[in-house]
Amino acid sequence: MRRSRGLTAALVLSLAGAGTGLGLVLMPQASAITQPVAFTADALPTWQPNGIVFAMAEVNGTVFAGGTFSAVRPPEGSGSGTEQDAVNFVALDAATGAPTSCKLSFTVGEGTATVRSLVVSKDQKTLYAGGYFGAVNGTPVSSVAAIDVASCTPKESFHPGFAATVRGLAVTDDTLYAAGDFNSVEGQTRERFAAVDAATGALKGFTANADEPGRAIEVTPDGKSVLLGGDFFSVNGSNTHALAVVDAASGAVKKTYNNIPSNSVVKDISTDETGFYTGNEGSGGGVFDGRIGLNLSDFSEKWRDRCLGATQFVLPYDGVLYSSSHAHDCSTELEFPDGKRHFLLAQPTDHTGAAPAPVDGFVRGPGKLGWHPTANDGIGEGIGPRVMAVAEKNDVKYMWVGGEFTLINGVEQQGLTRFASTGDVGAPTTPVASAASVKPGEAQVRWRTSYDADDSKLTYRIYRNGSATPIASVTASSLEWQRPQASWTDTTVKAGQSYGYRVAATDAAGNTSALSATATVSIPATVQAYPNQVRADGAELYWRYDDTVSPYVADSSVSGNRSGVQINAPALRQTPGAVTGSSTAMGFNGTSQQVHSDRRQTVGASYTLETWFKTGTTRGGKLIGFGNNTTRNSGSYDKQIYMTNTGRLAFGVYSGSTRTITTGLFDTYNDNKWHHVVATQGPAGMALYVDGQSKGTLNVTTHHAYAGYWHVGGDNLANWPNRPTSNFFAGQIDETAVYPSALTQAQAKNHYDLAKAPTDTVVEVSATEDTYINQGAPSTAYGTSTSLAVRGTSAYETYLRFNLPPAPLGRELKSASLQIKTSTQAGAGTADKVSVVPVTGTWSGAGTTFNTKPTLGTTPLGSITGIADGSAVHSVDLDTATVSLMLGTSYSMGLTSTGTDPLWIWSSEATAAEGTPQLILTFGPE
């Protein structure tokens, strides 16, 4: 039995910094990892066997491991000793991972000896071992042995005769229970389950005969019942498959189970005061491979986790159920789809709050927690981890794991590993950030949440314009397979200025990621009509494809948590985009590239799909759709818009059969022009709109209900009407949005019209040349310096040259600002007023000195007073009318001051991020 001590975790809501953004922030905790997880995911150096570990137990800071191996060796690259003989058994120090002086050899005359189960008596004086062996250190036994813990010697007086392999053991004060392949014990019929006296080994009257092997056995905390697990279909003549509850004294059946599939077995049973839990394995269609949580009060089922992937062991500890498996498909649990194997998992033993409604007759299991050490299939059967145990020494708790693996966290480590309750050293991954603005006074900073193997709640700090002090912090949750976008809105930005943001993630132990790359954004002078309307109409997913890096696709919706993941590197920043202005599109190759949403969801009765596309393909492909997988072809797929080989568009759902609306025979759209498509479904049925015009309706109000992901650019199209040659779309896609409601035709037409309406365009112009002069060195030219200076006395003056673009046709300059960044040297800021003035004389970087300095204008273009020390970006608003007159020319401006406190800024030769002088020009309709 494994007892749980319970736990509590306190959470508070916090908002930090200017702007808006809400996140969960953890209260201070004793643990440096996200509770209720009790262990880090950082593997500690541990001696390792040359074979497989099937069994573990612990007592007083010593861990016993049994299996099929002949030696143990030090951790890879540790240099801490040499290989030692260890015949199917090793005792190790829980705190160091090194072997102790206890040496036992489990052998057999014929075949291969193996230890399959280890359990320690209640008084912690005796270690019981079960398996297939005939001697321990030469002392004859018969597949079960009792070891005196203090002397590490077999007890010769304890020698029950089991006729075949013993696979599971459980012990009370006076009884040792066994499960296995045997049909007799001490010559008496005991089929697969038996009980012997814990002191003498004498056979007891307990009889629970099963027709197939027993694999697991456990005693309830009250000692009155025994839980049986295995392959069987009957116990004592009662029909029950894989699981049964019997009386602890007699073996009489108390509870039967007939809801575990016939092709699944129970591999392990564990119990504590929260309930009892099974680990299941099977093969074939309809298999059950996951975990079941059951009540101790009446042995009824409280939840069932139907992840696929052969669960080998379950261990409840402090309110968390840890399990070893190779889970590869948790779709039924609304978690990760079929794909990567996850070998070590953790989840609460009970649902927090109300349990979800049953699905297919079963209550879904509690969601997974943020504990994700990695392993591999390894040797033998390729199962991976097989057994787990918790040990404690010197007030530190250790989670030990044994099995067939040969890698842990990507590092060579065979058969045994361990994780501690303290010492978290793994930093979160670096966030991938972006920023966007669709209206004055507001910038949305977005980032794909980071991954930390033992912290599911991370704190993100946002830094603006190179400042060393964060402007805001937000706490958000993420798991390895669920990394939704987090966002924060900066409401202190000014129109016509450019801003740069970086984000870092910190875990509960203080481990901090590197800063993200700088995400820059220019704030428009007027509202951007198209994206603002998409947001106002309630888009819950809005991909604009302005991303600069792979594999993250930012969500520009108001909620900002439906980011996407690029698969096989679609082409970024394709121009021109579908919407007038600076928006870019994404290019897809038509063979393998797509984008899928980053979080699993279900779709309600009403929804709208919207996107823009441009193509000349004759092979068709999926533009957007919903599917139940990510990188693999979905097995369930509908709610989709796809193109036929001839360029027609189809909108389809599955409602018992495929139901589609298809554009007319001559309504084809593979003409290499941008087109807008909107598809809706709701109480009024289905509707399809292209370029603002209705292309058909259908009185179908239902669709296939399942959890899945949105796909853009590709996914399965098998068996759909007019199926194109390719599942994947070849062309450009832009401005994809999904709404939780059905838009009207008027709304669709409005979006189409707004996309063509004139909008503000922000242009960033870098300095083509710069220098400064120094009165203290009147003959020196500084044209190649990486920094520039401004001061009144003794004088420094800075000169900047820009090649100003002409105003785009039909547009005029709405605003202009100069953006500079203070350098990293001490005292780079200034308390004085700095003015920006026109340069009327000639100058060059190579030839200008104090003695040859140019003439400056007398009317300032703009000024800034008081720039704080510390490297950060600053903006100076410039006189728009004056700058407008100089558009289309090479224009110079100078930075001057009348004070004595120097300002030091980066020059165009500097490599500092967002650090070089720039003009930010905003053009809008005349």
Coordinates of N, CA, C and O in Angstrom, one line a residue, residues 24-26 32-34 424-431 447-463 470 472-478 502-516:
L24 N -2.4 33.8 -13.8 CA -2.3 33.2 -12.5 C -0.9 33.3 -12.0 O 0.1 33.0 -12.7
V25 N -0.7 33.8 -10.7 CA 0.6 33.9 -10.2 C 0.7 33.1 -8.9 O -0.2 33.2 -8.0
L26 N 1.7 32.2 -8.8 CA 1.7 31.3 -7.6 C 2.1 32.1 -6.4 O 3.0 32.9 -6.4
A32 N 10.0 24.2 -5.2 CA 10.5 25.1 -6.3 C 9.9 24.6 -7.6 O 10.3 25.0 -8.7
I33 N 8.9 23.7 -7.5 CA 8.3 23.2 -8.7 C 6.8 23.4 -8.6 O 6.3 23.8 -7.5
T34 N 6.0 23.3 -9.7 CA 4.6 23.7 -9.7 C 3.9 22.5 -9.0 O 3.8 21.4 -9.5
D424 N 15.5 21.9 -8.6 CA 15.1 22.1 -10.0 C 16.1 23.0 -10.7 O 16.3 24.2 -10.2
V425 N 16.7 22.6 -11.8 CA 17.8 23.4 -12.5 C 17.4 23.6 -13.9 O 18.1 24.4 -14.6
G426 N 16.3 23.1 -14.4 CA 16.0 23.2 -15.8 C 15.2 24.5 -16.1 O 14.2 24.7 -15.5
A427 N 15.7 25.3 -17.0 CA 15.1 26.6 -17.3 C 14.0 26.3 -18.4 O 14.1 25.4 -19.2
P428 N 13.0 27.2 -18.4 CA 12.0 27.0 -19.5 C 12.6 27.3 -20.8 O 13.6 28.0 -20.9
T429 N 11.9 26.9 -21.9 CA 12.4 27.2 -23.2 C 12.1 28.7 -23.5 O 11.3 29.3 -22.8
T430 N 12.8 29.3 -24.4 CA 12.7 30.7 -24.7 C 11.4 31.0 -25.4 O 11.1 30.3 -26.4
P431 N 10.7 32.0 -24.9 CA 9.4 32.3 -25.6 C 9.7 32.8 -27.1 O 10.7 33.4 -27.3
W447 N 3.1 35.8 -27.3 CA 4.2 34.8 -27.3 C 3.6 33.4 -27.1 O 2.6 33.2 -26.4
R448 N 4.3 32.5 -27.8 CA 3.9 31.1 -27.5 C 4.5 30.7 -26.2 O 5.7 30.9 -25.9
T449 N 3.6 30.2 -25.3 CA 4.1 29.9 -24.0 C 5.2 28.9 -24.0 O 5.3 28.0 -24.9
S450 N 6.1 29.0 -23.1 CA 7.3 28.1 -23.0 C 6.9 26.7 -22.5 O 5.9 26.5 -22.0
Y451 N 7.9 25.9 -22.5 CA 7.8 24.5 -22.0 C 8.8 24.3 -20.9 O 10.0 24.6 -21.1
D452 N 8.4 23.8 -19.8 CA 9.3 23.5 -18.7 C 8.9 22.1 -18.2 O 7.7 21.9 -17.9
A453 N 9.8 21.2 -18.1 CA 9.5 19.8 -17.9 C 8.9 19.5 -16.5 O 8.3 18.5 -16.3
D454 N 9.0 20.4 -15.5 CA 8.4 20.2 -14.2 C 7.7 21.4 -13.7 O 7.4 21.5 -12.5
D455 N 7.4 22.4 -14.5 CA 6.7 23.6 -14.1 C 5.6 23.9 -15.2 O 6.0 24.4 -16.3
S456 N 4.4 23.8 -14.8 CA 3.3 24.0 -15.8 C 2.9 25.5 -15.7 O 2.2 26.0 -16.6
K457 N 3.2 26.2 -14.6 CA 2.8 27.6 -14.5 C 4.1 28.4 -14.5 O 4.9 28.3 -13.6
L458 N 4.2 29.3 -15.5 CA 5.4 30.1 -15.6 C 5.1 31.5 -15.6 O 4.0 31.9 -16.0
T459 N 6.0 32.3 -15.1 CA 5.8 33.8 -15.1 C 6.6 34.4 -16.2 O 7.8 34.1 -16.4
Y460 N 6.0 35.2 -17.0 CA 6.6 35.9 -18.2 C 6.8 37.3 -17.9 O 5.8 38.0 -17.5
R461 N 8.0 37.8 -18.1 CA 8.2 39.3 -17.9 C 8.5 39.9 -19.3 O 9.2 39.4 -20.1
I462 N 7.8 41.0 -19.5 CA 7.8 41.7 -20.8 C 8.7 43.0 -20.7 O 8.5 43.8 -19.7
Y463 N 9.7 43.1 -21.5 CA 10.6 44.2 -21.5 C 10.4 45.1 -22.8 O 10.3 44.5 -23.9
P470 N 11.2 45.1 -16.4 CA 10.0 44.7 -17.1 C 8.9 45.7 -17.0 O 8.7 46.3 -15.9
A472 N 5.8 44.7 -17.6 CA 4.7 43.9 -17.1 C 5.1 42.5 -16.9 O 6.1 42.0 -17.3
S473 N 4.3 41.7 -16.1 CA 4.5 40.3 -15.9 C 3.2 39.6 -16.0 O 2.2 40.1 -15.5
V474 N 3.1 38.4 -16.6 CA 1.9 37.6 -16.7 C 2.3 36.2 -16.5 O 3.3 35.7 -16.9
T475 N 1.5 35.5 -15.7 CA 1.7 34.1 -15.5 C 0.7 33.3 -16.3 O -0.5 33.6 -16.3
A476 N 1.2 32.2 -17.0 CA 0.3 31.4 -17.8 C 0.7 30.0 -17.7 O 1.9 29.6 -17.3
S477 N -0.2 29.1 -18.0 CA 0.0 27.6 -17.9 C 0.3 27.0 -19.3 O -0.2 27.5 -20.3
S478 N 1.2 26.0 -19.3 CA 1.5 25.3 -20.5 C 1.9 23.9 -20.2 O 2.4 23.6 -19.1
R502 N 10.6 42.3 -25.7 CA 11.2 41.0 -25.5 C 10.6 40.3 -24.3 O 10.1 41.0 -23.3
V503 N 10.5 39.0 -24.3 CA 9.8 38.3 -23.2 C 10.7 37.2 -22.7 O 11.4 36.5 -23.5
A504 N 10.8 37.0 -21.4 CA 11.5 35.9 -20.8 C 10.6 35.1 -19.8 O 9.7 35.7 -19.2
A505 N 10.8 33.8 -19.7 CA 10.0 33.0 -18.9 C 10.8 32.5 -17.7 O 12.0 32.2 -17.8
T506 N 10.1 32.5 -16.5 CA 10.8 32.1 -15.2 C 9.9 31.1 -14.6 O 8.7 31.2 -14.5
D507 N 10.5 30.0 -14.1 CA 9.8 29.0 -13.3 C 9.8 29.2 -11.9 O 10.3 30.2 -11.4
A508 N 9.1 28.4 -11.1 CA 8.9 28.6 -9.7 C 10.2 28.6 -8.9 O 10.3 29.1 -7.8
A509 N 11.2 27.9 -9.5 CA 12.5 27.9 -8.8 C 13.4 29.1 -9.1 O 14.5 29.2 -8.6
G510 N 13.0 29.9 -10.0 CA 13.8 31.1 -10.4 C 14.6 30.9 -11.7 O 15.3 31.8 -12.1
N511 N 14.5 29.6 -12.3 CA 15.2 29.4 -13.5 C 14.6 30.2 -14.6 O 13.4 30.2 -14.8
T512 N 15.4 31.0 -15.3 CA 14.9 31.9 -16.3 C 15.4 31.6 -17.7 O 16.6 31.4 -17.9
S513 N 14.5 31.7 -18.7 CA 14.9 31.5 -20.1 C 15.7 32.7 -20.6 O 15.8 33.7 -20.0
A514 N 16.3 32.5 -21.8 CA 16.9 33.6 -22.5 C 15.7 34.5 -22.9 O 14.6 34.1 -23.0
L515 N 16.1 35.8 -23.2 CA 15.1 36.7 -23.7 C 14.7 36.3 -25.1 O 15.6 35.9 -25.9
S516 N 13.5 36.5 -25.5 CA 13.0 36.3 -26.8 C 13.7 37.3 -27.8 O 14.2 38.3 -27.3

